[in-house]
Tab-separated table of C-alpha atoms in Angstrom:
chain	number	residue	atom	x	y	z
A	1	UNK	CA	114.986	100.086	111.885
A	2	UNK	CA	111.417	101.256	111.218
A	3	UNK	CA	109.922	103.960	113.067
A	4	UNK	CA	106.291	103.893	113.231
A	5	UNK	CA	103.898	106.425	115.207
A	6	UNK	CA	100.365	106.493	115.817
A	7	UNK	CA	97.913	107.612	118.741
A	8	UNK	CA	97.332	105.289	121.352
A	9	UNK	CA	93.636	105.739	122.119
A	10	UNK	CA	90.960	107.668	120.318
A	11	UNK	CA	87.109	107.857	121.647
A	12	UNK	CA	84.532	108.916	119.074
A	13	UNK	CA	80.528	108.973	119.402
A	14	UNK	CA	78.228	106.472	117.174
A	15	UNK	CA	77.243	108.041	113.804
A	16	UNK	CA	81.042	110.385	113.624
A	17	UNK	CA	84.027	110.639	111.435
A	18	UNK	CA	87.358	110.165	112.913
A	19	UNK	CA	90.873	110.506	111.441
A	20	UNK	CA	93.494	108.190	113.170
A	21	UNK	CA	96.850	109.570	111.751
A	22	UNK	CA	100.149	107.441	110.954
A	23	UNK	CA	103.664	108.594	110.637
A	24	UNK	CA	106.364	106.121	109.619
A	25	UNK	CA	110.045	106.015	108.486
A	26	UNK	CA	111.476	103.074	106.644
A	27	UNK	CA	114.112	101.429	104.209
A	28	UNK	CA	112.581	101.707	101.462
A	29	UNK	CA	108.729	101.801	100.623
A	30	UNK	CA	106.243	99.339	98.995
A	31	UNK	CA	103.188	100.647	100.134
A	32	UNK	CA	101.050	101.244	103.190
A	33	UNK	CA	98.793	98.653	104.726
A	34	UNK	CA	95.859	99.403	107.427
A	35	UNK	CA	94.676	96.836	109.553
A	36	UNK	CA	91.881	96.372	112.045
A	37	UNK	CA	91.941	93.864	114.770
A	38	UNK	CA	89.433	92.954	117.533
A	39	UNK	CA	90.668	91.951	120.807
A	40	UNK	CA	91.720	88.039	120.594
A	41	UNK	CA	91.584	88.208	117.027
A	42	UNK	CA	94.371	87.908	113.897
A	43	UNK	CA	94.236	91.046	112.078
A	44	UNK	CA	92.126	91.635	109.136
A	45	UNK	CA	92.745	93.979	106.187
A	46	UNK	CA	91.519	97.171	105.606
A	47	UNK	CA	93.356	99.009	102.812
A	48	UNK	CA	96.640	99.558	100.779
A	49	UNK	CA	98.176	102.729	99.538
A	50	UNK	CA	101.025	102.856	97.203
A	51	UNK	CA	100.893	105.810	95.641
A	52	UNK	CA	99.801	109.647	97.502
A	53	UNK	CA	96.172	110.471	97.844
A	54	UNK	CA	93.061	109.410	98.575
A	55	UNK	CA	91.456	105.729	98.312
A	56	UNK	CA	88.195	105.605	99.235
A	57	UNK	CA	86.087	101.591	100.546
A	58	UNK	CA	82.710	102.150	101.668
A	59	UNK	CA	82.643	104.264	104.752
A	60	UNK	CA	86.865	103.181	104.893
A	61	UNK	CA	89.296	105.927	103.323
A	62	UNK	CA	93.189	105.990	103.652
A	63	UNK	CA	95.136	108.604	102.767
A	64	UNK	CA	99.012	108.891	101.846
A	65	UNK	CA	101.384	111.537	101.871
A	66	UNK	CA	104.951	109.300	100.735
A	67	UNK	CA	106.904	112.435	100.617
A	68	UNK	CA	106.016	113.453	104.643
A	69	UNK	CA	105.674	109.619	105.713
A	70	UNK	CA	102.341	110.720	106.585
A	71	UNK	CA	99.137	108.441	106.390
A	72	UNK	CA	95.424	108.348	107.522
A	73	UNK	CA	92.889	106.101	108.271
A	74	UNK	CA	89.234	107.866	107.812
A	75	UNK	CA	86.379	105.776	109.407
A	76	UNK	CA	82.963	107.890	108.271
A	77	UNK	CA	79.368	106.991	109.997
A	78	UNK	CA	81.043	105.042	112.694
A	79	UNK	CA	78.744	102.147	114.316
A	80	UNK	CA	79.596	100.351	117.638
A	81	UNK	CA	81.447	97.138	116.049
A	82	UNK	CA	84.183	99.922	115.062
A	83	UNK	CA	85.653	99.661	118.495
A	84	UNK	CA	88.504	97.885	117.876
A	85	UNK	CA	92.437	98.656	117.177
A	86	UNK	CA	93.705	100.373	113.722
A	87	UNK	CA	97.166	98.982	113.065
A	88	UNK	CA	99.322	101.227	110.511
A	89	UNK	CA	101.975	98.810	108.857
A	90	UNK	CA	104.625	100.387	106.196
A	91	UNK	CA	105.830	98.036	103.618
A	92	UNK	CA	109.266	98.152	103.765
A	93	UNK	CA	111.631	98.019	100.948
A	94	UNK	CA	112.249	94.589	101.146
A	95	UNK	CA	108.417	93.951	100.997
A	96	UNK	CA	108.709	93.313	104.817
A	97	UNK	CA	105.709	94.633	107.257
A	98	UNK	CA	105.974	96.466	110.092
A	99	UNK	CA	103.303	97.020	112.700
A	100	UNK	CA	102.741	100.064	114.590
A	101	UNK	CA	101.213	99.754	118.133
A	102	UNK	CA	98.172	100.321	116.838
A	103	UNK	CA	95.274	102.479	117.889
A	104	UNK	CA	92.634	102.104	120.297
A	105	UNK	CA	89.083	103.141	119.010
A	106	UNK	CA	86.355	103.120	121.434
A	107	UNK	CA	82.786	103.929	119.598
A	108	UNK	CA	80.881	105.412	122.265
A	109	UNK	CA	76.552	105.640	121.466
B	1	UNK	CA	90.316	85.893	98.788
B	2	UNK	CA	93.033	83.671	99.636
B	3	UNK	CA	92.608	81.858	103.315
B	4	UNK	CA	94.977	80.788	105.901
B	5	UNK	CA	94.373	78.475	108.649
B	6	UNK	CA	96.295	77.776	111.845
B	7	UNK	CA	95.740	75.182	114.000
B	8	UNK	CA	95.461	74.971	117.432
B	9	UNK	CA	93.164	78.228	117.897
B	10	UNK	CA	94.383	77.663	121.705
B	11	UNK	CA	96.974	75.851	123.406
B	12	UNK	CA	97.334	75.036	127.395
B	13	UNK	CA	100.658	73.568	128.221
B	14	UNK	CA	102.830	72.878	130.829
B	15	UNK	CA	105.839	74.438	131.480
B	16	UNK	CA	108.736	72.617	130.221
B	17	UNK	CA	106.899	71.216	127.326
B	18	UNK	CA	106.929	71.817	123.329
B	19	UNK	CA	104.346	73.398	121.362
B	20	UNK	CA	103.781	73.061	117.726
B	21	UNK	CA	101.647	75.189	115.629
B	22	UNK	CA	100.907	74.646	112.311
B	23	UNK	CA	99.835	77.689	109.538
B	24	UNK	CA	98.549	76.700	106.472
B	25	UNK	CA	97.883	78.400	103.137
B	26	UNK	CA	94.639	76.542	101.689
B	27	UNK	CA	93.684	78.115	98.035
B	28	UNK	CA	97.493	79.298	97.386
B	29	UNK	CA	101.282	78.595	96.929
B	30	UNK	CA	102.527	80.482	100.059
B	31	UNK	CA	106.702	81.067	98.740
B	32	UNK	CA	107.248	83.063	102.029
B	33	UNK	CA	105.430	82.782	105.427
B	34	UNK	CA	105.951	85.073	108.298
B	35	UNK	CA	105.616	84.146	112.436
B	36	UNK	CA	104.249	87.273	114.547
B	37	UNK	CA	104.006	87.205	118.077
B	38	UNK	CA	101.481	89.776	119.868
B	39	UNK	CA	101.783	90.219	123.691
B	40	UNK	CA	98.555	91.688	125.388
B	41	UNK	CA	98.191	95.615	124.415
B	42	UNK	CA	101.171	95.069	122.216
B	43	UNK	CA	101.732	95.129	118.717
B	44	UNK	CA	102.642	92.338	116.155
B	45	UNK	CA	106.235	91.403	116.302
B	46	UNK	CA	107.707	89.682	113.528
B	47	UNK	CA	109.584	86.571	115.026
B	48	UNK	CA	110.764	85.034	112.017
B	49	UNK	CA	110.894	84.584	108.122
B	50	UNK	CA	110.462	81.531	106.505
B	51	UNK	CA	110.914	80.803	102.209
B	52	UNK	CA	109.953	77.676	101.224
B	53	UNK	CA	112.667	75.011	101.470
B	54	UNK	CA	115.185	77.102	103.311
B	55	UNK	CA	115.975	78.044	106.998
B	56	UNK	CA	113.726	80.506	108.137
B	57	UNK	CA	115.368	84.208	108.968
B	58	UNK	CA	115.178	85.252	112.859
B	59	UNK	CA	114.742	88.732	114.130
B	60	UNK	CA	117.325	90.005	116.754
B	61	UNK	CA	116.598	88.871	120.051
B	62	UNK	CA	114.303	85.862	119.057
B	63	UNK	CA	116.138	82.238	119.347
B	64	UNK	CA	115.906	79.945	117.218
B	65	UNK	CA	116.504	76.847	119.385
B	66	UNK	CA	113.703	78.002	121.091
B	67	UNK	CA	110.822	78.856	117.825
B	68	UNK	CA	111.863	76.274	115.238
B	69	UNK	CA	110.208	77.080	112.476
B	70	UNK	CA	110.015	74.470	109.639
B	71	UNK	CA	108.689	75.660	106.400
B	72	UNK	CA	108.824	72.212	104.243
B	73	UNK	CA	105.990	72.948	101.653
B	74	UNK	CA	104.568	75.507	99.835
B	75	UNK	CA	101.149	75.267	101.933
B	76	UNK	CA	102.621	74.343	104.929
B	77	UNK	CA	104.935	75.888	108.145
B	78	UNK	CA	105.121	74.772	111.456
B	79	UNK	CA	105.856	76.913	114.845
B	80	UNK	CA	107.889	74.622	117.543
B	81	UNK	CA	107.802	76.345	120.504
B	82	UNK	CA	110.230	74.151	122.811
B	83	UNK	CA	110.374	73.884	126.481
B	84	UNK	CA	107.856	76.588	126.797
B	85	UNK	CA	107.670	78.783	129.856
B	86	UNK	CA	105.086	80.882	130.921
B	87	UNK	CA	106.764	84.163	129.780
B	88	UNK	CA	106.385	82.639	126.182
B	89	UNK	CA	102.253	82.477	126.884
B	90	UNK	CA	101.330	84.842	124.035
B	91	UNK	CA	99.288	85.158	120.448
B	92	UNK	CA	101.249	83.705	117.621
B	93	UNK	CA	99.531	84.744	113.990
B	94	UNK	CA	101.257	83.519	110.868
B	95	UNK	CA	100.598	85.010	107.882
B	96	UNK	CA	101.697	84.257	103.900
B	97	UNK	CA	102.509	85.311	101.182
B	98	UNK	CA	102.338	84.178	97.336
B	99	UNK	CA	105.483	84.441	94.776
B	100	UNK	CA	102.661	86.490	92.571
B	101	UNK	CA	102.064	89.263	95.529
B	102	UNK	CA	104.924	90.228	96.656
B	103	UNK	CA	102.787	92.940	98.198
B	104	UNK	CA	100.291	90.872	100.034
B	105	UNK	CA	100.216	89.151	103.317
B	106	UNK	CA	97.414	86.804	104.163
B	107	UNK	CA	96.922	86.327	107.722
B	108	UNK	CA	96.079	83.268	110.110
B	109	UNK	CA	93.424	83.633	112.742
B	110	UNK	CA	96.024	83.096	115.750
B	111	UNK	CA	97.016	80.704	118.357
B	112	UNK	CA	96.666	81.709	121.691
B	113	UNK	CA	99.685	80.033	123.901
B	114	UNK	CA	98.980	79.560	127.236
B	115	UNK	CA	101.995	78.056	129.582
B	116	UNK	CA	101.001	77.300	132.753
């Protein structure tokens, strides 16, 4: 099965990077997805890494390391209506998607 | 970018009752569309798999008498939940994805389950 690990909770201030790291294992790999969901809502898409390094969207930037299983998600200037959860999901070789608990961000002013 | 629609956004039902919830795919040709299920704090379970025009796949542990899942068109699936009971009160997001993405999956906005 897939093995998927990320932090549960982060707090970071208004205005502040944070880093919300992402280890997975899986059969196979197709690519990396980041998600961001608000409480009550679906998820909505954030970014997609297939091959190692950096891809940077606005003040969004993932990073992937396939070789260590390793991603991040790099949220820059952070503003309140951040505060939501970061879901890491590994593509799996069978193109199927796996979510990781997710994390909890809590912008704080 | 290409939208998908569920419908209810919320259900209240009784206990003992069936629920259906329908996911649509409204500017493409969804070949494949996937049932999550996300208990509060929890993350996104898949339930089930569904290809157009063939029984949907089941992950262990979810029953299929229970979450028929009918997947007749290529726009189209349906979540039956049947003889709901309030342990199955939950958020149910489809999502779905084209022939031409293999990569991609397009996700409803949810349907929140209540069962009272």
């Amino acid at each position: 099965g897939q093995n998927i690990d990320q932090p549960t909770e982060m707090t970071a201030t208004e205005g502040a990077i944070v880093q919300i790291n992402c280890t997975y294992q899986t059969s196979g790999f197709n690519g990396l997805f980041w998600y961001q969901q608000h409480a009550g809502e679906a998820p909505t898409f954030l970014s997609y890494n297939v091959l190692d390094g950096l891809e940077e969207k606005g003040r969004f930037s993932s990073f992937l390391s396939r070789s260590k299983g390793y991603s991040y998600l790099l949220l820059k200037e952070l503003q309140m209506k951040d505060s939501a959860s970061y879901l890491c999901a590994p593509l799996d070789g069978s193109y199927q998607l796996t979510f990781g608990k997710g994390t909890k961000l809590s912008v704080i002013p | 970018g290409a939208v998908v629609s569920q419908h209810p956004s919320w259900v209240i039902c009784k206990s003992g009752t069936s629920v259906k919830i329908e996911c649509r795919s409204l500017d493409f040709q969804a070949t494949t569309m996937f049932w999550y299920r996300q208990f509060p704090k929890q993350s996104l379970m898949l339930m089930a798999t569904s290809n157009e025009g063939s029984k949907a796949t089941y992950e262990q542990g979810v029953e299929k008498d229970k979450f028929l899942i009918n997947h007749a068109s290529l726009t189209l699936s349906t979540l039956t939940v049947t003889s709901a009971h309030p342990e199955d009160s939950s958020f149910y997001i489809c999502s779905a994805r084209s022939a031409r993405e293999a990569s991609t999956q397009y996700f409803g906005p949810g349907t929140r389950l209540t069962v009272l």
